[in-house]
mmCIF file of C-alpha atoms in Angstrom:
data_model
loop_
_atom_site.group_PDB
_atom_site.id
_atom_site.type_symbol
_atom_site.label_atom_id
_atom_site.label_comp_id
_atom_site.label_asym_id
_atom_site.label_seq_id
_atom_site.Cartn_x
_atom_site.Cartn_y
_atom_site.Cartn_z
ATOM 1 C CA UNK A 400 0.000 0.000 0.000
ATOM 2 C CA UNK A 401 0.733 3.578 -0.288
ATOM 3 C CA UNK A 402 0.929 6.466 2.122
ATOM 4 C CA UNK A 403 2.817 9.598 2.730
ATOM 5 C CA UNK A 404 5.687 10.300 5.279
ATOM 6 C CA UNK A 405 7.894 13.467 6.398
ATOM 7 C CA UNK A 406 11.516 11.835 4.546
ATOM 8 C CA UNK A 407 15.053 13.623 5.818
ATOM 9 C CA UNK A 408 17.446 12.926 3.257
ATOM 10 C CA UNK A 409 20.286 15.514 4.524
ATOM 11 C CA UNK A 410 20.428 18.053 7.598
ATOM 12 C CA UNK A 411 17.643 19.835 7.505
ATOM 13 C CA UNK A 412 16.417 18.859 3.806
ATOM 14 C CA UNK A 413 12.841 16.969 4.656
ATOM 15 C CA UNK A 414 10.266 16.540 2.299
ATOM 16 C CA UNK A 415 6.041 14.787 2.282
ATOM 17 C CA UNK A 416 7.567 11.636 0.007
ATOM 18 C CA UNK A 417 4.957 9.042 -1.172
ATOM 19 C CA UNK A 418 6.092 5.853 0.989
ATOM 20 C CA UNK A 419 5.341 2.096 0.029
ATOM 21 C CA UNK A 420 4.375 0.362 3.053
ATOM 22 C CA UNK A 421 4.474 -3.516 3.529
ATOM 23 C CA UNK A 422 1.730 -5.435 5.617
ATOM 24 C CA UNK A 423 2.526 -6.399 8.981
ATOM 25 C CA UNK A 424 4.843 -9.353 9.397
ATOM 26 C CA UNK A 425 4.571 -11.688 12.265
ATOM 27 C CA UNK A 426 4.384 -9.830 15.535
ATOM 28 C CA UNK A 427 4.091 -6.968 13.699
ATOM 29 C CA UNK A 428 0.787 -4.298 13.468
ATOM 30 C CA UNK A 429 -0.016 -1.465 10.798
ATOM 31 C CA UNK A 430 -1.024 1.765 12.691
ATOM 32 C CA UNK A 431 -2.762 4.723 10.955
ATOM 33 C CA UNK A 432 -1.182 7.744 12.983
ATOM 34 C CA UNK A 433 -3.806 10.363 14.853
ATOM 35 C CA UNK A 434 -1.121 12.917 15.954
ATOM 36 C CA UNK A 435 2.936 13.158 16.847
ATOM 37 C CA UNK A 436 4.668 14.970 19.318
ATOM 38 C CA UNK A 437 8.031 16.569 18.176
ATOM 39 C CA UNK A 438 10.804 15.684 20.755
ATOM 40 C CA UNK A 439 14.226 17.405 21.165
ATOM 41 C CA UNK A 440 15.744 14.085 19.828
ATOM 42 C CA UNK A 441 14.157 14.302 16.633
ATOM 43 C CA UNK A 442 15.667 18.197 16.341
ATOM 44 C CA UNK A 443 18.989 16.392 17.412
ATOM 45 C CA UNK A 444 18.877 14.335 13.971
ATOM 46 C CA UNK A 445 17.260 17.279 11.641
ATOM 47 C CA UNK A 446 19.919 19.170 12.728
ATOM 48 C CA UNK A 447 22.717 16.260 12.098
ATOM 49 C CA UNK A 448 24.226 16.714 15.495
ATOM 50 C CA UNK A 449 22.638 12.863 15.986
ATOM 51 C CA UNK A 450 24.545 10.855 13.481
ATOM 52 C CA UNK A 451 21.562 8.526 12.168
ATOM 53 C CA UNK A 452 21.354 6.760 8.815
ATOM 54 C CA UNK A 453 19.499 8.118 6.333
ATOM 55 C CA UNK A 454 17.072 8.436 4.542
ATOM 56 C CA UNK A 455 14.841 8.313 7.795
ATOM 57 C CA UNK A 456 11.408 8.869 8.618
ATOM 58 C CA UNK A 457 11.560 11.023 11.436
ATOM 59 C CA UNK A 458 9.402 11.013 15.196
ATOM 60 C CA UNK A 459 9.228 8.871 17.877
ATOM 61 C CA UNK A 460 6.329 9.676 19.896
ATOM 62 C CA UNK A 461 3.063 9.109 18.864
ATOM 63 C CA UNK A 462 -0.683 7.575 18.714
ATOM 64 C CA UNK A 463 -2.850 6.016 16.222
ATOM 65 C CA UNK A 464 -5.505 3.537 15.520
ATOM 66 C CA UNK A 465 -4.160 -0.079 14.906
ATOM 67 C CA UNK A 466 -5.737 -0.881 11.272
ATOM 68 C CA UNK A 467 -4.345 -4.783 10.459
ATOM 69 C CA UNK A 468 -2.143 -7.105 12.589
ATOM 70 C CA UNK A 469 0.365 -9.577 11.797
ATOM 71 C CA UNK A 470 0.558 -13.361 12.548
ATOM 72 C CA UNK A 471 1.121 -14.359 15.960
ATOM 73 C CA UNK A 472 -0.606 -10.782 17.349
ATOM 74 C CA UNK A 473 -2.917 -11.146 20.047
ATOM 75 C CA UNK A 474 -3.376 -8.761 22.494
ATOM 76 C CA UNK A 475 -4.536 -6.088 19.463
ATOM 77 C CA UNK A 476 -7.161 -5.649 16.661
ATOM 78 C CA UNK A 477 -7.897 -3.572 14.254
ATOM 79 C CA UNK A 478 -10.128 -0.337 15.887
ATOM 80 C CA UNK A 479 -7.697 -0.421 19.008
ATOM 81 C CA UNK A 480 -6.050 3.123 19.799
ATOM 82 C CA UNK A 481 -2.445 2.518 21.041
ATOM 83 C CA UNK A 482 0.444 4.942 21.667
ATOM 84 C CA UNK A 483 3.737 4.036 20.626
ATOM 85 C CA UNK A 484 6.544 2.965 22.678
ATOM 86 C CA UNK A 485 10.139 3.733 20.945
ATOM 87 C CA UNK A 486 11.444 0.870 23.091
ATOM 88 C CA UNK A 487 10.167 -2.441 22.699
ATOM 89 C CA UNK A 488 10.268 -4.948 25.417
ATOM 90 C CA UNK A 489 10.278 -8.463 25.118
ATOM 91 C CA UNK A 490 9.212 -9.328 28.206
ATOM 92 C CA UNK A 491 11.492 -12.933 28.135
ATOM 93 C CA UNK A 492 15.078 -11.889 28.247
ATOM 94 C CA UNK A 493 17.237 -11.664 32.026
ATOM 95 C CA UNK A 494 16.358 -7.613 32.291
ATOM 96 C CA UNK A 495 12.463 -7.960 31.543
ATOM 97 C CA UNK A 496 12.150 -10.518 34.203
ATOM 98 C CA UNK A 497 14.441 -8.940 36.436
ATOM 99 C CA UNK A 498 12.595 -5.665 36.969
ATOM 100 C CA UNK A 499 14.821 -3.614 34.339
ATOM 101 C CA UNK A 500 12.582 -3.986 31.028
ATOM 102 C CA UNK A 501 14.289 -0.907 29.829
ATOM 103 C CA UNK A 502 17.227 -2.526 29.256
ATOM 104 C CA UNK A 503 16.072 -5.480 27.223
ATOM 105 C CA UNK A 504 18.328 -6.568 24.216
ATOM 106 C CA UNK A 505 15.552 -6.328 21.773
ATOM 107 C CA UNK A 506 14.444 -2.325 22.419
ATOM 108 C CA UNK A 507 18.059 -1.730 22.576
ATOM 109 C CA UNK A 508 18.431 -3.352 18.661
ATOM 110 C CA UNK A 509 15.223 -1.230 17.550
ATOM 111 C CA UNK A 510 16.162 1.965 18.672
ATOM 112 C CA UNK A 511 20.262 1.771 17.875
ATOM 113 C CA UNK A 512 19.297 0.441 13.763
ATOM 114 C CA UNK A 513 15.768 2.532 13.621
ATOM 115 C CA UNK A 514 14.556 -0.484 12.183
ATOM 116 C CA UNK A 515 12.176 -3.149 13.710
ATOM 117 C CA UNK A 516 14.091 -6.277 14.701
ATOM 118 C CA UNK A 517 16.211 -8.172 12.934
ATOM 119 C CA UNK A 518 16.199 -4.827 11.359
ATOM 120 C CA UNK A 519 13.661 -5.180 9.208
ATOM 121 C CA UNK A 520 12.415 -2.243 7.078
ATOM 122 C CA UNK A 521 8.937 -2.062 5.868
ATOM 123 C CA UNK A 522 8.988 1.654 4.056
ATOM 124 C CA UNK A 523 10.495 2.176 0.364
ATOM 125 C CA UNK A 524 10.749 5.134 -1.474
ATOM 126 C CA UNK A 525 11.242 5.171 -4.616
ATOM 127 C CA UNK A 526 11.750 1.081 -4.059
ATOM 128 C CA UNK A 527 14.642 2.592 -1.572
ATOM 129 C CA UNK A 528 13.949 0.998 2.385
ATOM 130 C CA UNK A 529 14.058 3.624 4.477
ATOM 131 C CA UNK A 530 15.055 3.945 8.388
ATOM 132 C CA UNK A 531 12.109 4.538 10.443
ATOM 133 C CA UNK A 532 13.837 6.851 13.561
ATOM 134 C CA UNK A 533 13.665 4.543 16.800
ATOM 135 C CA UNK A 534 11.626 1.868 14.618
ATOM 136 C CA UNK A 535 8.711 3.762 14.476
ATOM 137 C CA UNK A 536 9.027 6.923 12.225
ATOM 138 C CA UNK A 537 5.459 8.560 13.293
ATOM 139 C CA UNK A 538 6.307 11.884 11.320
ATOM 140 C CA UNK A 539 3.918 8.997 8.735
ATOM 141 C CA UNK A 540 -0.156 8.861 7.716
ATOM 142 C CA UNK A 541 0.834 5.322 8.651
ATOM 143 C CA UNK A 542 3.717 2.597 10.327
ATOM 144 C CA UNK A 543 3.661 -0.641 10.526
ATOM 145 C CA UNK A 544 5.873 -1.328 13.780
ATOM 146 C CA UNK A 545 6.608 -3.937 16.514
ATOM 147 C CA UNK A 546 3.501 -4.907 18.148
ATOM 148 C CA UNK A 547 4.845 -4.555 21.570
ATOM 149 C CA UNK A 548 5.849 -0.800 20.571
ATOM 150 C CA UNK A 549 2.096 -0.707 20.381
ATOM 151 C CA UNK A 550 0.011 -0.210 23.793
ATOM 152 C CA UNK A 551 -3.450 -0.224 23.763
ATOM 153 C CA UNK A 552 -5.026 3.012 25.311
ATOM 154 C CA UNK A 553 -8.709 3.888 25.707
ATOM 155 C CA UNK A 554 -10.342 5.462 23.125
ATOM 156 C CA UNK A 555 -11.467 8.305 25.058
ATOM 157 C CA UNK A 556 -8.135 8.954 25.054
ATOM 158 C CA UNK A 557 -7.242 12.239 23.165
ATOM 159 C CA UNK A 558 -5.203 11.451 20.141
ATOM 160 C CA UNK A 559 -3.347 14.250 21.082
ATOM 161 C CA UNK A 560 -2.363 13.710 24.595
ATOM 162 C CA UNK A 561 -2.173 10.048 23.893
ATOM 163 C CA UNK A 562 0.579 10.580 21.289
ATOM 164 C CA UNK A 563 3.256 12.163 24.251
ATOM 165 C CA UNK A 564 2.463 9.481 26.523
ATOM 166 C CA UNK A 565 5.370 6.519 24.712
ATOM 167 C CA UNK A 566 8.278 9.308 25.321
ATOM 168 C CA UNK A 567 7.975 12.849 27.100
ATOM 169 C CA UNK A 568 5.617 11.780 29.752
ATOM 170 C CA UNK A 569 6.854 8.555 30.721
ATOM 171 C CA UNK A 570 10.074 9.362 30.224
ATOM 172 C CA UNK A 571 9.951 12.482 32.758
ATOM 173 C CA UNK A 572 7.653 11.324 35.061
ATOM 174 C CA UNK A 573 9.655 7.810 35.500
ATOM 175 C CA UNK A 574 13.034 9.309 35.761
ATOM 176 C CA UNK A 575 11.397 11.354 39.272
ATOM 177 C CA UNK A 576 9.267 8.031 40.259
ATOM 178 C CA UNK A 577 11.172 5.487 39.432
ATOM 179 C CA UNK A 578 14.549 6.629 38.852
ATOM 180 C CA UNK A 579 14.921 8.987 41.495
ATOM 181 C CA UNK A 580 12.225 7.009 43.632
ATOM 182 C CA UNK A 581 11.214 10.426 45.123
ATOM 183 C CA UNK A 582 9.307 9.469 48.175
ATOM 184 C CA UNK A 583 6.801 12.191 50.608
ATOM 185 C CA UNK A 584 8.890 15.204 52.029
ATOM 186 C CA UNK A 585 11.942 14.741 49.907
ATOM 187 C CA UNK A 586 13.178 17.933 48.119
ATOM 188 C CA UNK A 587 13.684 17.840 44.083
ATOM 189 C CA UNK A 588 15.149 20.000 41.785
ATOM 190 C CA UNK A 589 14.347 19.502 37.705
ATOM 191 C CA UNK A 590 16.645 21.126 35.597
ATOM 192 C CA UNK A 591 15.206 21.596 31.693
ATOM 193 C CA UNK A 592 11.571 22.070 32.066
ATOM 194 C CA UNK A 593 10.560 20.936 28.524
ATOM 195 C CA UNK A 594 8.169 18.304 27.828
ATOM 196 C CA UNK A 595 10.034 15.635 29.694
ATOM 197 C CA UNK A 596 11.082 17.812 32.622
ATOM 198 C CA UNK A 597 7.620 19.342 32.940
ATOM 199 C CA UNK A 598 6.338 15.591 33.438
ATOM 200 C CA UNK A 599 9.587 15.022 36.046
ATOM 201 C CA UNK A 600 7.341 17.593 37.765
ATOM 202 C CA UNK A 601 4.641 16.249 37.797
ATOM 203 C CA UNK A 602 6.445 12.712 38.873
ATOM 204 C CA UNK A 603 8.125 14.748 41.632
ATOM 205 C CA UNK A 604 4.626 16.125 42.503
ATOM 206 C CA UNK A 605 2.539 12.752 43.092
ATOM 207 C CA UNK A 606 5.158 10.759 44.486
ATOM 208 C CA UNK A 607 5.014 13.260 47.236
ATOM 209 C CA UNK A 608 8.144 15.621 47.186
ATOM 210 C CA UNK A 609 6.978 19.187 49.529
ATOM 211 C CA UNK A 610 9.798 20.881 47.809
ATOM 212 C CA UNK A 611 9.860 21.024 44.102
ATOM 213 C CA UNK A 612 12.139 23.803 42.246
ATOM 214 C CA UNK A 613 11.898 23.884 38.468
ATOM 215 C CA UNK A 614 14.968 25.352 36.853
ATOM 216 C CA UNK A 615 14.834 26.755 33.217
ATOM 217 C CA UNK A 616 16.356 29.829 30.634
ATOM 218 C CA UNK A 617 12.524 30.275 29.598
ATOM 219 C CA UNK A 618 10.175 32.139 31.546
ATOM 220 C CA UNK A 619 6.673 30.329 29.884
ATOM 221 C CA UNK A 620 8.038 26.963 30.668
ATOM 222 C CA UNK A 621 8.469 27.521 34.347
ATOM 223 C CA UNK A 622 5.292 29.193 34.729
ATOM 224 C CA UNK A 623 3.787 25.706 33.097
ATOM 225 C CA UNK A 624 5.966 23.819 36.074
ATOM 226 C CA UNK A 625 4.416 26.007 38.246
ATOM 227 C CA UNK A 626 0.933 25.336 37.070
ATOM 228 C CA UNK A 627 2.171 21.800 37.173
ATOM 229 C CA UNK A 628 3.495 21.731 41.153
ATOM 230 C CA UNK A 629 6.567 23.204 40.965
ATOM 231 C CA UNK A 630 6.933 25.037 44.458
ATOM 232 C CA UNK A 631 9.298 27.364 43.516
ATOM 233 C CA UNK A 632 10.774 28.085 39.759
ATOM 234 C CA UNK A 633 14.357 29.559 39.263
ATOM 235 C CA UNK A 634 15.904 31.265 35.948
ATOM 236 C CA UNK A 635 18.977 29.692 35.509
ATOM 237 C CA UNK A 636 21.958 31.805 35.794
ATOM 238 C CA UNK A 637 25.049 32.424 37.934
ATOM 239 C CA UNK A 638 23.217 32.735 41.343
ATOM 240 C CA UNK A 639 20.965 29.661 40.843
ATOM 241 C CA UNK A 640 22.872 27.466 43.027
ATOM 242 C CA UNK A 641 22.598 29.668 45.886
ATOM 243 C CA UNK A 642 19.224 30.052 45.263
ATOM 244 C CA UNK A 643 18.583 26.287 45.444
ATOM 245 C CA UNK A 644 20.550 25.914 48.681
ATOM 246 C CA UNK A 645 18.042 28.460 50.495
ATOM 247 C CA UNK A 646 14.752 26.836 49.507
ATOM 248 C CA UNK A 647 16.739 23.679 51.029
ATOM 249 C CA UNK A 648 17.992 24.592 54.254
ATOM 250 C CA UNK A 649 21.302 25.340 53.218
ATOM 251 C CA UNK A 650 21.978 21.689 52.186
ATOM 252 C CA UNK A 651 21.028 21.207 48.526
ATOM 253 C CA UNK A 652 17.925 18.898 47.151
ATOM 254 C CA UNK A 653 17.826 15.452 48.058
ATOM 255 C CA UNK A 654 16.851 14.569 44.407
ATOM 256 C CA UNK A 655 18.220 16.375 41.206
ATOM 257 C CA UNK A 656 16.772 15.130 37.567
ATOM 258 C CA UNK A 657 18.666 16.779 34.748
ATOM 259 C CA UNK A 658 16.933 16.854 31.412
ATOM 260 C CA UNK A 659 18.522 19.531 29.543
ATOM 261 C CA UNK A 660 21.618 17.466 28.575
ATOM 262 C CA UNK A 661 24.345 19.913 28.269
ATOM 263 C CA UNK A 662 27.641 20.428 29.835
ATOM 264 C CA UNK A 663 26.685 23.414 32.276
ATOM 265 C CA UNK A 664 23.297 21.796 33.003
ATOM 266 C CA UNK A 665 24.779 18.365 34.289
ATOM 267 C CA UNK A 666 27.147 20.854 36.174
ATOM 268 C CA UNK A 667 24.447 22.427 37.961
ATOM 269 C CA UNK A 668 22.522 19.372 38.534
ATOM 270 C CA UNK A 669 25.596 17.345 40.553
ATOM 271 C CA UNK A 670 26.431 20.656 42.589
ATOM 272 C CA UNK A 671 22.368 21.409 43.502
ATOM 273 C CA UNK A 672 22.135 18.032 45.012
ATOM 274 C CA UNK A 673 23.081 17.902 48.771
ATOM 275 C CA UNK A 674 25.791 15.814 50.074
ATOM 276 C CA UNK A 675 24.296 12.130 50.067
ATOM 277 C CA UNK A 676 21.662 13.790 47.359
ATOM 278 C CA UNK A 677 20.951 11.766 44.077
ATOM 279 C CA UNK A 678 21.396 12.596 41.113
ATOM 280 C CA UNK A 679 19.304 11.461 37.548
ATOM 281 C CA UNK A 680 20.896 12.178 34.242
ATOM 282 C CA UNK A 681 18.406 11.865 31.477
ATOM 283 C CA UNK A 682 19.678 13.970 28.629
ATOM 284 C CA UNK A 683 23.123 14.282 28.626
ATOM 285 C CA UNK A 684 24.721 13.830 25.154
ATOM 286 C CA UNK A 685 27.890 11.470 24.679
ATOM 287 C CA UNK A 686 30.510 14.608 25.099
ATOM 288 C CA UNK A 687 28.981 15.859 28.690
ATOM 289 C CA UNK A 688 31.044 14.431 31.558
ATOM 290 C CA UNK A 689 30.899 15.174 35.318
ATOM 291 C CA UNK A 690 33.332 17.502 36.204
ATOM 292 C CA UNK A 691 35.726 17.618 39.272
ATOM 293 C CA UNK A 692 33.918 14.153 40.499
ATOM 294 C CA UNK A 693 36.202 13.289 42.912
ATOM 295 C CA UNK A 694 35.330 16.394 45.159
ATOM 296 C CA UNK A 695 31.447 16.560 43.797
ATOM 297 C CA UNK A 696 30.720 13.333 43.764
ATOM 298 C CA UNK A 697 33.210 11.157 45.936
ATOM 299 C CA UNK A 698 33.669 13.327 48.498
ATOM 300 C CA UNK A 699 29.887 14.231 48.481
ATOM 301 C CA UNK A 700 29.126 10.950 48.501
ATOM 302 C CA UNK A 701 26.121 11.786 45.828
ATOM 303 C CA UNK A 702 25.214 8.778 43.809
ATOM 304 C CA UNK A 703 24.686 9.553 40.114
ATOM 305 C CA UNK A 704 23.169 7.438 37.622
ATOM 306 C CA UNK A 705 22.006 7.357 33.963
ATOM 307 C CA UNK A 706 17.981 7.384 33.210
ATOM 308 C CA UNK A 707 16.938 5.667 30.143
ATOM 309 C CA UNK A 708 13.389 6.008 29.181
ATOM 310 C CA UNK A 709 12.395 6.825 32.626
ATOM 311 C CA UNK A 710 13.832 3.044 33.903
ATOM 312 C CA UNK A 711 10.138 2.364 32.661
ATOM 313 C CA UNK A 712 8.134 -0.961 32.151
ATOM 314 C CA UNK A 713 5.844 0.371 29.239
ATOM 315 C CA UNK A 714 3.387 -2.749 29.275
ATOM 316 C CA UNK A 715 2.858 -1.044 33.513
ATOM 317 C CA UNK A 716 3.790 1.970 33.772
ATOM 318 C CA UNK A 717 1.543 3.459 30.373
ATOM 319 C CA UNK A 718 -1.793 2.096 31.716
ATOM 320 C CA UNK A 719 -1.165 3.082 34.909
ATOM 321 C CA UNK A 720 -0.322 7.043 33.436
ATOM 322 C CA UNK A 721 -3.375 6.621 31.446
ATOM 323 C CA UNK A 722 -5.576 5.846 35.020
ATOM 324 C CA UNK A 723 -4.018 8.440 36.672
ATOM 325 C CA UNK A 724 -4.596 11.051 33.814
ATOM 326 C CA UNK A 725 -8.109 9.915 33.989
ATOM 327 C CA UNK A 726 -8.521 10.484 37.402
ATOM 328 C CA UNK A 727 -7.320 14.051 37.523
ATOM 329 C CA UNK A 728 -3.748 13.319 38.805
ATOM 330 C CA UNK A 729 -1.729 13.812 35.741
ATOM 331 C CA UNK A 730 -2.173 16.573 33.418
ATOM 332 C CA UNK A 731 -1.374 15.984 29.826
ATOM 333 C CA UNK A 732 -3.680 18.248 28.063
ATOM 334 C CA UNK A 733 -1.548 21.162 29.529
ATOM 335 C CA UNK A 734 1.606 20.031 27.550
ATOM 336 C CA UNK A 735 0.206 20.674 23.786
ATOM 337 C CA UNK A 736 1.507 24.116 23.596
ATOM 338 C CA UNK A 737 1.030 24.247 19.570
ATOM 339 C CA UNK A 738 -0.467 22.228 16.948
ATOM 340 C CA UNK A 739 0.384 22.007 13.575
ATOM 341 C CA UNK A 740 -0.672 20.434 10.318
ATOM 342 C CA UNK A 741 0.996 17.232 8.223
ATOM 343 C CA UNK A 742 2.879 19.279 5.802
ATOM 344 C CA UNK A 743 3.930 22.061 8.759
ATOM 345 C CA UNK A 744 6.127 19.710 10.196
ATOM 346 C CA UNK A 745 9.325 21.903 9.634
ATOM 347 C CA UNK A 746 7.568 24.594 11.486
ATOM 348 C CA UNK A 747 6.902 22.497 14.350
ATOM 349 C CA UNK A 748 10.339 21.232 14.360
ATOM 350 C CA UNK A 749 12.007 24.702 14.214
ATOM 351 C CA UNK A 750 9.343 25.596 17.239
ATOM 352 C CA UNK A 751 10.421 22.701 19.552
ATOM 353 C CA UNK A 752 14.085 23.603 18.454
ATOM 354 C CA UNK A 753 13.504 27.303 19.883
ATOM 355 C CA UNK A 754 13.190 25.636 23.111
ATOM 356 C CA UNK A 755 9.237 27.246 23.017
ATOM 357 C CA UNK A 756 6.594 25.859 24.831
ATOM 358 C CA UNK A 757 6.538 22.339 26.481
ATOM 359 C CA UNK A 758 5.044 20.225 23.409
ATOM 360 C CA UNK A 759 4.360 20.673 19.172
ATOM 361 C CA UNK A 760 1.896 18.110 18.222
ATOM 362 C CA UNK A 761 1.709 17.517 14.366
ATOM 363 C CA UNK A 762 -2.105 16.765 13.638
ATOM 364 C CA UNK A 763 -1.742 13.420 11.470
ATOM 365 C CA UNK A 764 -5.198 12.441 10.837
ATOM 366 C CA UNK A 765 -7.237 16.096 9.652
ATOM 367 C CA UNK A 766 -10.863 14.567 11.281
ATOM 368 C CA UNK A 767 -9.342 14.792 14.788
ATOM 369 C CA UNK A 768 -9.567 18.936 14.151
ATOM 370 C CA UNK A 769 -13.079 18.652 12.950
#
């Protein structure tokens, strides 16, 4: 069959390109998009400053309605809403039954050839296979992926808010809950209050934490933390440090998640912590390292540790967001800052890449504005 995709060919060269897509393969389920959110990640490849094979379909976060299924799938049919997952889990190997699911072997194979396993490749152009970013390339009318990157939501579920659950939100709101296991009365600090740091937030927020202190360059996305529990919101400049050390007694936060992934960021995130504090790294890139650790982080004794995909077990933890959106807990709607049509995609990447807003959502299917 036929549909139409955003293709990147070179840096910033992307074009609508008519796409032949295969039927679903075993395990495997075709998905007709509803709407995408545009993540910092997929900037990170426009740009080129992600090496990536190409050409790629880009996005990685997403929702859709499952329209055919492959041999061997069960647990969906076609009618089913699902939101995509950019890391599949197999649910068999020694780190899916061992608690760490975001860690399994298979997810790991998806998302490093942005192909589905055994790096398959079920787009052409111009009889050209094309990558499909993380194995799922949702900047697409339609995918066929993985069918365990597929997780059945309720279709009451806004397409909209749906499509940030598989990456911002469960990414930032499992790096503070199950990452950072913030527990009641424990102080946080989130530095990078995007769309995965505003839902750190809002992790921070239900697990408990009293003190909360969102840190960001951009005024409108710490007045969205605040909406969304921060206690207290900083600008980030030369003084913030300071500032963090008086909303905490002097001592620093017991919990810091960094998000923003640079050099100064990661800087500021090990020093805010207090001695014995924690610290989550979720977006550093592979030339950020932690500077002077042997007096910030030995002789603080602060433990520091990578986050990857918010150390989340989609199959759990994207029902259980789902329930607690549903009951008023978790706001989602909030984080769709701008929308923006199929063939706008550039725009909305150029708008997530002036660090504006907490979310873009590219509109997929048109009846969802009706």
């Amino acid at each position: 069959m036929t549909t139409q995709a955003i293709l990147l060919e070179e840096p910033t060269q992307v074009r609508v390109a008519d796409v032949e897509l295969d039927g679903p393969g075993p395990g495997e389920v075709r998905v007709r998009m509803g709407a995408t959110g545009v993540c910092h990640s997929d900037v990170g490849v426009y740009t080129g400053h992600l090496p990536t094979r190409r050409p790629i379909i880009l996005g990685h976060e997403g929702a859709g309605t499952v329209v055919d299924v492959g041999a061997g799938v069960t647990h969906l049919e076609p009618g089913d809403r699902v939101a995509l997952s950019w890391l599949v889990q197999c649910g068999q190997c020694t780190f899916c039954r061992g608690g760490q699911a975001f860690l399994c072997a298979q997810g790991r194979s998806q998302l490093g050839n942005n192909a589905l396993p055994g790096r398959r490749l079920p787009a052409r152009v111009d009889g050209v296979p094309v990558n499909q970013f993380c194995g799922l390339g949702t900047f697409a009318r339609e995918v066929v992926v993985h069918a365990g990157s597929a997780i059945k939501v309720p279709s009451t579920l806004p397409m909209t808010t749906a499509a940030l659950i598989g990456c911002g939100v469960v990414t930032g709101f499992g790096a503070a809950v199950n990452t950072a296991r913030v527990r009641v009365g424990e102080s946080v600090v989130v530095v990078g209050c995007g769309g995965v740091g505003l839902n750190a937030v809002q992790g921070a927020r239900i697990a408990g934490a009293t003190t909360i202190i969102a840190v960001d360059l951009h005024k409108d996305r710490l007045k969205i933390a605040a909406d969304l529990g921060a206690t207290h919101t900083l600008l980030s400049d030369d003084q913030v440090i300071e500032h963090i050390r008086e909303l905490t007694g002097g001592l620093g936060a017991d919990k810091v998640i960094e998000v923003a992934g640079r050099q100064a960021t990661v800087n500021l995130a090990v020093r805010a912590a207090r001695r014995g504090g924690d610290v989550s790294l979720v977006g550093a890139a592979p030339e950020v390292v932690i500077e002077d650790a042997f007096t910030e982080v030995i002789m603080a004794a602060r433990a520091v540790r990578g986050c990857l995909y918010g150390s989340s077990d989609v199959q759990h933890d994207i029902p259980m967001l789902v329930d607690l959106y549903e009951q008023g807990h978790l706001r989602l709607d909030e984080l769709v800052t701008r929308t923006y049509a199929f063939d706008e995609v550039q725009q909305a990447i150029e708008y997530c890449s002036g660090e504006q807003g907490a979310r873009a959502v590219v509109i997929l299917d048109e009846s969802l504005e009706a």
